[in-house]
Short mmCIF file of C-alpha atoms and ligand atoms in Angstrom, two decimals:
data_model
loop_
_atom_site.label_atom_id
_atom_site.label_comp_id
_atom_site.label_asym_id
_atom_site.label_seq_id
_atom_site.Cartn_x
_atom_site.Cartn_y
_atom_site.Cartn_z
CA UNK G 1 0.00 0.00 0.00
CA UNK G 2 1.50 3.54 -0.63
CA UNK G 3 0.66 6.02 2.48
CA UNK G 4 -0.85 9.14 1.24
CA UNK G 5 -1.61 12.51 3.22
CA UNK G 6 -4.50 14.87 3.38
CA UNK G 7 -3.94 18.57 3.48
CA UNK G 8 -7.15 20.29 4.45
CA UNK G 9 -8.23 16.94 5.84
CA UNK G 10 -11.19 18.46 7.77
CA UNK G 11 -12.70 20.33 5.00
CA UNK G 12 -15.85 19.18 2.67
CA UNK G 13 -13.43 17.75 0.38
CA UNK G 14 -10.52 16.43 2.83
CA UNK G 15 -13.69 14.02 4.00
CA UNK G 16 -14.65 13.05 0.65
CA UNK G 17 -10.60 11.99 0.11
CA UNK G 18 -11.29 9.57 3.86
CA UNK G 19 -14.74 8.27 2.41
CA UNK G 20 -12.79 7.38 -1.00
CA UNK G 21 -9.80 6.26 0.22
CA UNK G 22 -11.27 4.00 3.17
CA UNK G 23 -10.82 0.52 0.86
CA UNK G 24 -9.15 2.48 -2.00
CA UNK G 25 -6.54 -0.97 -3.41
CA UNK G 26 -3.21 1.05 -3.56
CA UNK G 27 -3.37 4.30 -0.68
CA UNK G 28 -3.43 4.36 2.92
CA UNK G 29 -4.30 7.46 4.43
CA UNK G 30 -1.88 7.87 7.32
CA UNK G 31 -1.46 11.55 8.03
CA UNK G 32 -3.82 14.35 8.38
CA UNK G 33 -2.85 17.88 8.39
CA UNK G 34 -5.43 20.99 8.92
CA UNK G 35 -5.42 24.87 9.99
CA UNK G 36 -4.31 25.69 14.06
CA UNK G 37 -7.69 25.19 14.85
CA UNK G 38 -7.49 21.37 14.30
CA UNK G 39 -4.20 21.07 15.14
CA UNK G 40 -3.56 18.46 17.86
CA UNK G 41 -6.94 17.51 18.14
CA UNK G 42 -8.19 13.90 17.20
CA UNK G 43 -9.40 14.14 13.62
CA UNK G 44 -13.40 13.08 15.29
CA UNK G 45 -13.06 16.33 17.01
CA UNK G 46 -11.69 18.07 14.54
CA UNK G 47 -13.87 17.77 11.65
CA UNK G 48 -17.67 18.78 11.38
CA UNK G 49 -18.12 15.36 9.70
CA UNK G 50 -20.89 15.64 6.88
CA UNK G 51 -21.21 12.53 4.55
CA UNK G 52 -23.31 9.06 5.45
CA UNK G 53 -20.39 7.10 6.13
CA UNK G 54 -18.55 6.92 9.30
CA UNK G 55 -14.82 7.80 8.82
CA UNK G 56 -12.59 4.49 9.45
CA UNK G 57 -11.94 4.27 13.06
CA UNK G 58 -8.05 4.60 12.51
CA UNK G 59 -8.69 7.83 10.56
CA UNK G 60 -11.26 9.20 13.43
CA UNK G 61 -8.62 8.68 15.96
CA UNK G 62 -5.62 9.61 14.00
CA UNK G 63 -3.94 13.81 15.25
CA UNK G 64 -4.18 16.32 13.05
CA UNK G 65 -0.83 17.30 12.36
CA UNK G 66 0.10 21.28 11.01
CA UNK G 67 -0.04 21.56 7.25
CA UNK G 68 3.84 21.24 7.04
CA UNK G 69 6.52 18.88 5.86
CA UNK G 70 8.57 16.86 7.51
CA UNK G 71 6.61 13.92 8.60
CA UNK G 72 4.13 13.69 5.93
CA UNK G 73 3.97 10.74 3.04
CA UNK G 74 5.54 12.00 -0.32
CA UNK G 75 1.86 11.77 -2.25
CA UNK G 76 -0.17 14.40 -0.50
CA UNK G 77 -3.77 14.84 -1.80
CA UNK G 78 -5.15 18.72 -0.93
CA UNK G 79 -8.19 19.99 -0.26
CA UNK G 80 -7.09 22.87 1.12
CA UNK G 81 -8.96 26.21 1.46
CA UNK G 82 -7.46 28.52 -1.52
CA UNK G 83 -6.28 31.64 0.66
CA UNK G 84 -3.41 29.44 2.36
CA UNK G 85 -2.56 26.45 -0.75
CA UNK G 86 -0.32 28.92 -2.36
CA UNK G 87 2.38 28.88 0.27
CA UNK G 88 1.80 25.24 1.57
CA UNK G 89 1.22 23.42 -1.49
CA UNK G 90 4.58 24.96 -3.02
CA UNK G 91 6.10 24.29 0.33
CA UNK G 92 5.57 20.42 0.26
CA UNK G 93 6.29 20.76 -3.74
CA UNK G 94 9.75 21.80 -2.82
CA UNK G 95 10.21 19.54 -0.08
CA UNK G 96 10.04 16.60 -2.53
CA UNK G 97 6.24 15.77 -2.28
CA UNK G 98 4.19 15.13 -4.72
CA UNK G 99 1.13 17.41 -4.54
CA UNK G 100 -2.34 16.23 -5.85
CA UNK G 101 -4.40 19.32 -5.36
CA UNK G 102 -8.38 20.74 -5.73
CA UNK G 103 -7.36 24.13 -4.99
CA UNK G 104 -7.30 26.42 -7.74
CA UNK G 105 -4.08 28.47 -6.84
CA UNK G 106 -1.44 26.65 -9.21
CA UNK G 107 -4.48 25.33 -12.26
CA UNK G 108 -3.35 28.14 -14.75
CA UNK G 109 0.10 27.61 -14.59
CA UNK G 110 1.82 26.84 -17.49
CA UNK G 111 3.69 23.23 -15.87
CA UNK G 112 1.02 22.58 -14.17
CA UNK G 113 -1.21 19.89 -15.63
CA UNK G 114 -4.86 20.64 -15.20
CA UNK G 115 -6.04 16.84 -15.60
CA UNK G 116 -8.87 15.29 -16.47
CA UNK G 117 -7.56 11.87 -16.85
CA UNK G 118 -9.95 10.63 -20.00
CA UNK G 119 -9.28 14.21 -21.56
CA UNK G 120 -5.97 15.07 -21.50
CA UNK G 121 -3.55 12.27 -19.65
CA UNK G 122 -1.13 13.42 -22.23
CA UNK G 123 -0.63 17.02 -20.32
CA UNK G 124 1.08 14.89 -17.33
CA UNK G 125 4.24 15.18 -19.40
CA UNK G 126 4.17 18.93 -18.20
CA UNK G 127 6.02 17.42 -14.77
CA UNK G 128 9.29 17.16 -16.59
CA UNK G 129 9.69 21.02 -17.25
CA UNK G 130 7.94 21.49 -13.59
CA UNK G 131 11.06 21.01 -11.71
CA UNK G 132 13.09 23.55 -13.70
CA UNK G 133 10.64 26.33 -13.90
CA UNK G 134 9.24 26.12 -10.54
CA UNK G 135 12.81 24.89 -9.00
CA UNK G 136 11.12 22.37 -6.54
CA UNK G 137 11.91 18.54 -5.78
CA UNK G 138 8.35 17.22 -5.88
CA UNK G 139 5.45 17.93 -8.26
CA UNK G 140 1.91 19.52 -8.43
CA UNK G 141 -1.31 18.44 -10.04
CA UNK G 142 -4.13 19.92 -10.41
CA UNK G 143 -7.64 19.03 -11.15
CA UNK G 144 -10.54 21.35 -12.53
CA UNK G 145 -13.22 23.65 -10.61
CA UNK G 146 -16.13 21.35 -9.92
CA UNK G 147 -18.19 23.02 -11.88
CA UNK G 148 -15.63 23.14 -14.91
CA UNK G 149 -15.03 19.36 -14.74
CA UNK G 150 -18.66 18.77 -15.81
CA UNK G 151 -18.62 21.20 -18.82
CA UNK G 152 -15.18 20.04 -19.62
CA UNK G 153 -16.09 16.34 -19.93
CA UNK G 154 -19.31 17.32 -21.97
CA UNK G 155 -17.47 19.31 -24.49
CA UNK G 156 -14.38 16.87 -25.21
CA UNK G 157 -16.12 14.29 -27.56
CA UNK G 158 -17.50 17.65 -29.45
CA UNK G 159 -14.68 18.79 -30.42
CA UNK G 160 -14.74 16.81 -33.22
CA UNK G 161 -17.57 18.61 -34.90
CA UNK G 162 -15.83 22.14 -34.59
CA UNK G 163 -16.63 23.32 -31.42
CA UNK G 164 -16.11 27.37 -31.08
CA UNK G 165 -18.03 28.54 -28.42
CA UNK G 166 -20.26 27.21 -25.03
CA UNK G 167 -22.85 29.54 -23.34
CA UNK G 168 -23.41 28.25 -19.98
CA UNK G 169 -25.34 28.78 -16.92
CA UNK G 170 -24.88 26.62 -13.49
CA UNK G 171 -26.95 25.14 -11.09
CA UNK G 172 -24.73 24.57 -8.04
CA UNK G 173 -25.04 22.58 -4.71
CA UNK G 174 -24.53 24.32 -1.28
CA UNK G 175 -21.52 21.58 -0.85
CA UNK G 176 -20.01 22.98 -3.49
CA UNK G 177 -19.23 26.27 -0.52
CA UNK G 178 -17.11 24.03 2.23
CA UNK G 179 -18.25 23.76 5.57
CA UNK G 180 -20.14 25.70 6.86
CA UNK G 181 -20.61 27.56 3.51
CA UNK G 182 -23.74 28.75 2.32
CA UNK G 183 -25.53 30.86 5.61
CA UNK G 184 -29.15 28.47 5.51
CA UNK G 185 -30.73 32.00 6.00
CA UNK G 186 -29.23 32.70 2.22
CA UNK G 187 -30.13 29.21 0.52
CA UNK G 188 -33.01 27.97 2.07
CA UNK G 189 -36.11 28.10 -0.82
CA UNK G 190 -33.97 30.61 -2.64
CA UNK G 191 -31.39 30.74 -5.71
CA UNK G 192 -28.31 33.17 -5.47
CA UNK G 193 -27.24 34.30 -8.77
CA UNK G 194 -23.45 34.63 -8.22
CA UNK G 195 -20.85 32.40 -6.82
CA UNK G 196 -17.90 34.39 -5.57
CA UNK G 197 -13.85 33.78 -5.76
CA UNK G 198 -14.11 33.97 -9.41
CA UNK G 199 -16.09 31.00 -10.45
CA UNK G 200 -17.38 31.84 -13.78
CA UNK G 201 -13.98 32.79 -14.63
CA UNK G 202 -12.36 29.64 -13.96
CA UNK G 203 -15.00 27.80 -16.18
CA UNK G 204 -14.09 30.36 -18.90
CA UNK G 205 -10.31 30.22 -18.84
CA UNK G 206 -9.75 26.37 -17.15
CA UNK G 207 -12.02 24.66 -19.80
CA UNK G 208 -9.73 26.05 -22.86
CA UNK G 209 -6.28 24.52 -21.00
CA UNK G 210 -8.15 21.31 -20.51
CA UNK G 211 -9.07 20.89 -23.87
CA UNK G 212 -6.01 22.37 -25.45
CA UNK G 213 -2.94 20.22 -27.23
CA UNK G 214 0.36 20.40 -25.73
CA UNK G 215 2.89 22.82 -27.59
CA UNK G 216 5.32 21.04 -29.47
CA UNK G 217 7.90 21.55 -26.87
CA UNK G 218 6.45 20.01 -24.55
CA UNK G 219 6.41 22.29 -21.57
CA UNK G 220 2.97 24.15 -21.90
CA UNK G 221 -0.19 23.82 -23.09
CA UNK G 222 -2.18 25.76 -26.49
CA UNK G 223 -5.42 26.38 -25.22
CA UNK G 224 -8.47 25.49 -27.25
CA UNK G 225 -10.33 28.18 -29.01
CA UNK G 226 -13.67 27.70 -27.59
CA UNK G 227 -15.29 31.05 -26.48
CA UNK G 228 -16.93 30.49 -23.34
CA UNK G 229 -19.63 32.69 -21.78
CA UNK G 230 -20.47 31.28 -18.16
CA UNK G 231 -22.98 32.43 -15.53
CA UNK G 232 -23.17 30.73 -12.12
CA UNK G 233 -25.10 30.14 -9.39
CA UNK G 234 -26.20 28.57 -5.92
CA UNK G 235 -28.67 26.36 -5.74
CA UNK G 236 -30.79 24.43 -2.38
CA UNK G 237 -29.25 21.34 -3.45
CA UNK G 238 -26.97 19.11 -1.49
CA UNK G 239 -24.64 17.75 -4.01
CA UNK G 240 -24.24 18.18 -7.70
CA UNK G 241 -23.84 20.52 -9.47
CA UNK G 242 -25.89 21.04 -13.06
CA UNK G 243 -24.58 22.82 -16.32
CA UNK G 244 -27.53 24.23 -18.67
CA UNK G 245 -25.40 24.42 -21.67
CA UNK G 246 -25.61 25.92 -26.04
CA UNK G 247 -22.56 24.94 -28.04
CA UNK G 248 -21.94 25.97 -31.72
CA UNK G 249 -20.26 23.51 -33.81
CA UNK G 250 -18.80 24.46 -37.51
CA UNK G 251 -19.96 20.97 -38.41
CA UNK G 252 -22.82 20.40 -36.65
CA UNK G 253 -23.94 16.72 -37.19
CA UNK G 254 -27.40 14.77 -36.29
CA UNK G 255 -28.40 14.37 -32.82
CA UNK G 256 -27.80 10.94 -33.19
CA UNK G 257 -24.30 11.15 -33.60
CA UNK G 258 -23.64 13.47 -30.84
CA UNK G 259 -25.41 10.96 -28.34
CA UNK G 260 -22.99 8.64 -29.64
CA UNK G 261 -19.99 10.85 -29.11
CA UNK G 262 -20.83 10.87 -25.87
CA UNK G 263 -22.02 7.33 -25.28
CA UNK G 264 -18.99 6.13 -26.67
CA UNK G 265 -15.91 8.47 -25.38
CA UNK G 266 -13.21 6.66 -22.89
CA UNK G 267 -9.59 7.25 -22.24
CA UNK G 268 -6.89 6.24 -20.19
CA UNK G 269 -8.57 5.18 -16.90
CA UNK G 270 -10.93 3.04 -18.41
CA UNK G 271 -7.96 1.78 -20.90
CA UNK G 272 -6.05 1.09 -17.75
CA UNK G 273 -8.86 -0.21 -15.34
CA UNK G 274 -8.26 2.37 -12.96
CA UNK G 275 -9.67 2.00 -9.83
CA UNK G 276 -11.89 5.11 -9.62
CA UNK G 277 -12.79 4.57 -13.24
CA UNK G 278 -16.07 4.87 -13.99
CA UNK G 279 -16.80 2.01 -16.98
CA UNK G 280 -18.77 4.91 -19.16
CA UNK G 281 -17.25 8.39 -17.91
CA UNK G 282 -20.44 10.18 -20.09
CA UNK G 283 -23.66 8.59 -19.73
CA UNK G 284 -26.23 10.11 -21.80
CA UNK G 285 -29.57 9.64 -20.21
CA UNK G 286 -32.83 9.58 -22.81
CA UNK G 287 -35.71 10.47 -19.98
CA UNK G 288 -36.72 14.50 -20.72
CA UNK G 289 -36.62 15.21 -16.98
CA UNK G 290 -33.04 14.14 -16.80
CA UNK G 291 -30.09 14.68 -15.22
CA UNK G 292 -31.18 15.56 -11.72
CA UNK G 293 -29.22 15.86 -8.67
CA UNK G 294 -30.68 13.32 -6.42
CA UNK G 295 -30.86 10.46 -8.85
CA UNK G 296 -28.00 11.28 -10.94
CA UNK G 297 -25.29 12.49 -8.89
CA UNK G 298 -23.57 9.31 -7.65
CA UNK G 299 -23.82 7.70 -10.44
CA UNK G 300 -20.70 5.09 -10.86
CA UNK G 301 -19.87 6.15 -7.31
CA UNK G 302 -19.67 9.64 -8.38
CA UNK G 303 -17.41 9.57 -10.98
CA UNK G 304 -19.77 9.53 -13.93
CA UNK G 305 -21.02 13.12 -16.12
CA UNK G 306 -24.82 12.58 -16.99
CA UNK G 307 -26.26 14.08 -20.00
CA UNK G 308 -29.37 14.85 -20.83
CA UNK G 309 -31.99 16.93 -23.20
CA UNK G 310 -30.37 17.08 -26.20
CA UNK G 311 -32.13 19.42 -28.96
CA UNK G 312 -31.28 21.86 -31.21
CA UNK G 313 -30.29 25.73 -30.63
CA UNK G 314 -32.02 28.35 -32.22
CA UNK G 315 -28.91 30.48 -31.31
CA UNK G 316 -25.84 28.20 -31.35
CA UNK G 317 -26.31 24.26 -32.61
CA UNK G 318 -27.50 22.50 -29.90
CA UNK G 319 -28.54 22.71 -26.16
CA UNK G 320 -28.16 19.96 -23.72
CA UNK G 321 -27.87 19.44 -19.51
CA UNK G 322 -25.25 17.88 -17.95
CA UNK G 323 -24.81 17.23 -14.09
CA UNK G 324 -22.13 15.59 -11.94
CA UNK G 325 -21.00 15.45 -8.76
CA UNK G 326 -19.19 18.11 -7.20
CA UNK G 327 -16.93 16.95 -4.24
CA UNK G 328 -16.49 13.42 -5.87
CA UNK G 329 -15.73 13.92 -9.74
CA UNK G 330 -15.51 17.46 -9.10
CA UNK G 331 -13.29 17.58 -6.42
CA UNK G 332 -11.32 14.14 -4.44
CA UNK G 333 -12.34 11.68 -6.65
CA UNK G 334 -10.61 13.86 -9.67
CA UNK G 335 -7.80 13.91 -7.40
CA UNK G 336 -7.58 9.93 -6.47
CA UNK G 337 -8.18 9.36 -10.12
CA UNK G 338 -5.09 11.64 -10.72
CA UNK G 339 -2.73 9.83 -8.61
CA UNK G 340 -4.11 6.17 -9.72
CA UNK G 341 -2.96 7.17 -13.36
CA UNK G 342 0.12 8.63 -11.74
CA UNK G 343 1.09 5.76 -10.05
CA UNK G 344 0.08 3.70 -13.58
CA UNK G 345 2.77 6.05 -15.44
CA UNK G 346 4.93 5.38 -12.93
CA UNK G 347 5.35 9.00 -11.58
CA UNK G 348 4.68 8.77 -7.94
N1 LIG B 1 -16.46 21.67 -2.15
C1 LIG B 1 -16.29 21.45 -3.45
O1 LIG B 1 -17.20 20.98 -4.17
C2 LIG B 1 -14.97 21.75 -4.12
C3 LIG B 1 -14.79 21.29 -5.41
C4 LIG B 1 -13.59 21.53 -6.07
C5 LIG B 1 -12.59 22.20 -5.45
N2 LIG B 1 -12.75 22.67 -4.18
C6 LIG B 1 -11.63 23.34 -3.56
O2 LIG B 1 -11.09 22.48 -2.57
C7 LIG B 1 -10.61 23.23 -1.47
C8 LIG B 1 -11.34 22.80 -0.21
O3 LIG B 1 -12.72 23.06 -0.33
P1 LIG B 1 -13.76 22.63 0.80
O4 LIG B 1 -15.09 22.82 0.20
O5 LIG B 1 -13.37 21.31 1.37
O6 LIG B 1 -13.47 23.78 1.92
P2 LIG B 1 -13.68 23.72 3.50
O7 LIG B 1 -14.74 22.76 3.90
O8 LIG B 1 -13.79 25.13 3.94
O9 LIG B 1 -12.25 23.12 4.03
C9 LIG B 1 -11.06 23.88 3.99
C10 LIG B 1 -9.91 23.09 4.58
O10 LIG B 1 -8.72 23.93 4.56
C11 LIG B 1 -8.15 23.94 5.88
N3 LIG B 1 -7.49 25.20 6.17
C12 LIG B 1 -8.02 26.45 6.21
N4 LIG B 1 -7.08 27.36 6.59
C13 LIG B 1 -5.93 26.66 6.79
C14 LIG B 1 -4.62 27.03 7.18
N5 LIG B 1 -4.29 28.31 7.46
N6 LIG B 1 -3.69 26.05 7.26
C15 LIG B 1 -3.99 24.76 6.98
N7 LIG B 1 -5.23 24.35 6.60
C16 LIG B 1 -6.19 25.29 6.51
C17 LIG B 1 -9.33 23.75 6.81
O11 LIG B 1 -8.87 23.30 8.07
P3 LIG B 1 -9.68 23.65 9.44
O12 LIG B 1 -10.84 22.73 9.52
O13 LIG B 1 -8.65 23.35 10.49
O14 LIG B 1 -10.08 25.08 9.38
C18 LIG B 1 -10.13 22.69 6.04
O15 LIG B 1 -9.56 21.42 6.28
C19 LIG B 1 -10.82 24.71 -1.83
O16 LIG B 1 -9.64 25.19 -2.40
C20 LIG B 1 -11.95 24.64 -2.84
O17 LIG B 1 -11.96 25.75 -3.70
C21 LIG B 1 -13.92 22.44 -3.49
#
């Protein structure tokens, strides 16, 4: 078993990395690091524990340890809040770990992959000109914006058919706002029509890098020309988050063939057998009330993008919905999938 880490272990997605890696085959969580308010205290007292599963015992008991290195297992996974994963990510980069992160601090860098393993596994080749640019011994990944991972996956297999630009409006859980998050007060019966921290700006600038081709050198990535227009917002669901989305294609083909685009698009995990793998990454669902977050959300344990209402755009080519879940595909299970194809290509 390798030991693994969690940095920002307490957090909404630091407990979705426990609940995924409590009979994950290869990792063993065995250290736990959170803010000085955790610090020292048993990880049950620690954490505000929110999912339906009970943390392993071992993890419940284990200290929280301070978010630095020294003691820590070389693969780290983060979930740690963005206004401190600048300085401590890069700090356990340079002391040799390797750095599987959800924050969005280092996504837009240029040796930074942004992965979405059956997307763009090639942009892992980015490590080898980390280490010079950035100078450390270790390594960071990255994985998308929960809501960008959705829209992402959606758009790769339309590519294809010219794809130039994506209007899109969000429907997103409370989850998707940490513990405690969203005041109840706020949510409650409502809808709030902005999501702060820049969130329809990542979607805009993080879904071009994911779906760009690596320069021919080798140590960035071209971005892909798709003009996106995003609006987000916060919805009274618990988990999942739901992407109302137009996309104009230059070669727009039936609706048939788009369904099968999706139906039939794969890539390295599945290739590979991955654990976290979901066997169909895009499931395309034919019921008109479809995707929705309670009955679509964990599909495949999480991991899986549903699809639904596909018909045609009076403004751009077609209009469809796709939903997925936000701290599992969108956040640690994004990450574990990371490292499994990591550890498959031999880089941890
Ligand atoms: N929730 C989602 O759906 C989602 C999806 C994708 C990406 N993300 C990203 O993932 C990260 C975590 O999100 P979340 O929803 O889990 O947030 P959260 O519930 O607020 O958890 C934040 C975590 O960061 C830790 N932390 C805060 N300040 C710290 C400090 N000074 N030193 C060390 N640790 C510190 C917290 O520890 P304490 O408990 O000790 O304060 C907690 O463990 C964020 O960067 C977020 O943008 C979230």
């Amino acid at each position: 078993m390798i030991p693994v880490g969690i940095l920002g272990a307490t957090g909404m997605v630091g407990q979705q990395f426990i609940a995924l890696l409590a009979n994950h085959p290869w990792f063993k969580v065995e250290w736990l690091g959170a803010s000085q308010r955790s610090e020292g205290k048993a990880f049950r007292d620690a954490a505000a524990w929110r999912l339906p599963s009970a943390p392993p015992e071992e993890v419940s008991r284990r200290t929280v340890e301070a978010a630095v290195p020294g003691r820590a297992p070389k693969l780290m996974f983060s979930g740690l809040d963005s206004s401190v994963a600048t300085e401590i990510e890069a700090a356990f980069a340079a002391a040799g770990h390797i750095v599987v992160s959800n924050a969005r601090n280092y996504r837009m860098e240029q040796t930074v992959p942004l992965l979405i393993p059956e997307v763009n596994s090639d942009h892992l080749v980015l490590l080898e000109a980390q280490g010079a640019a950035k100078g450390w011994k270790g390594r960071i990944v990255t994985n998308p914006n929960c809501a960008t991972v959705v829209i992402a996956m959606a758009l790769a297999p339309l590519r294809q058919f010219g794809l130039t630009s994506t209007v899109v409006t969000t429907m997103q859980a409370i989850s998707g706002a940490g513990y405690p998050g969203v005041p109840s007060w706020d949510i409650l019966g409502n809808l709030i029509p902005y999501i702060g921290g820049g969130e329809e700006e990542k979607i805009e600038t993080e879904t071009g890098k994911i779906l760009g081709a690596l320069a021919p050198n080798r140590d960035a990535v071209l971005s892909h020309a798709v003009r996106m227009s995003a609006t987000t917002t916060r919805v009274p669901v618990q988990n999942g988050h739901t992407a109302s989305m137009s996309v104009s294609l230059t070669q727009p083909p039936s609706p048939e063939a788009i369904v099968d685009a999706w139906r039939s698009f794969s890539g390295k995990p599945q290739q590979l057998e991955l654990p976290s793998a979901p066997p169909s990454p895009l499931v395309y669902l034919d019921e008109v009330n479809r995707p929705q977050p309670i009955l679509d959300a964990n599909r495949d344990g999480g991991m899986a993008v549903s699809i639904g209402r596909l018909r045609r755009c009076p403004i751009g080519s077609y209009k469809f919905v796709a939903h997925g879940h936000n701290t599992i595909r969108g956040a640690a299970g994004a990450a574990v999938l990371n490292a499994e194809l990591m550890h498959r290509e031999g880089l941890l």
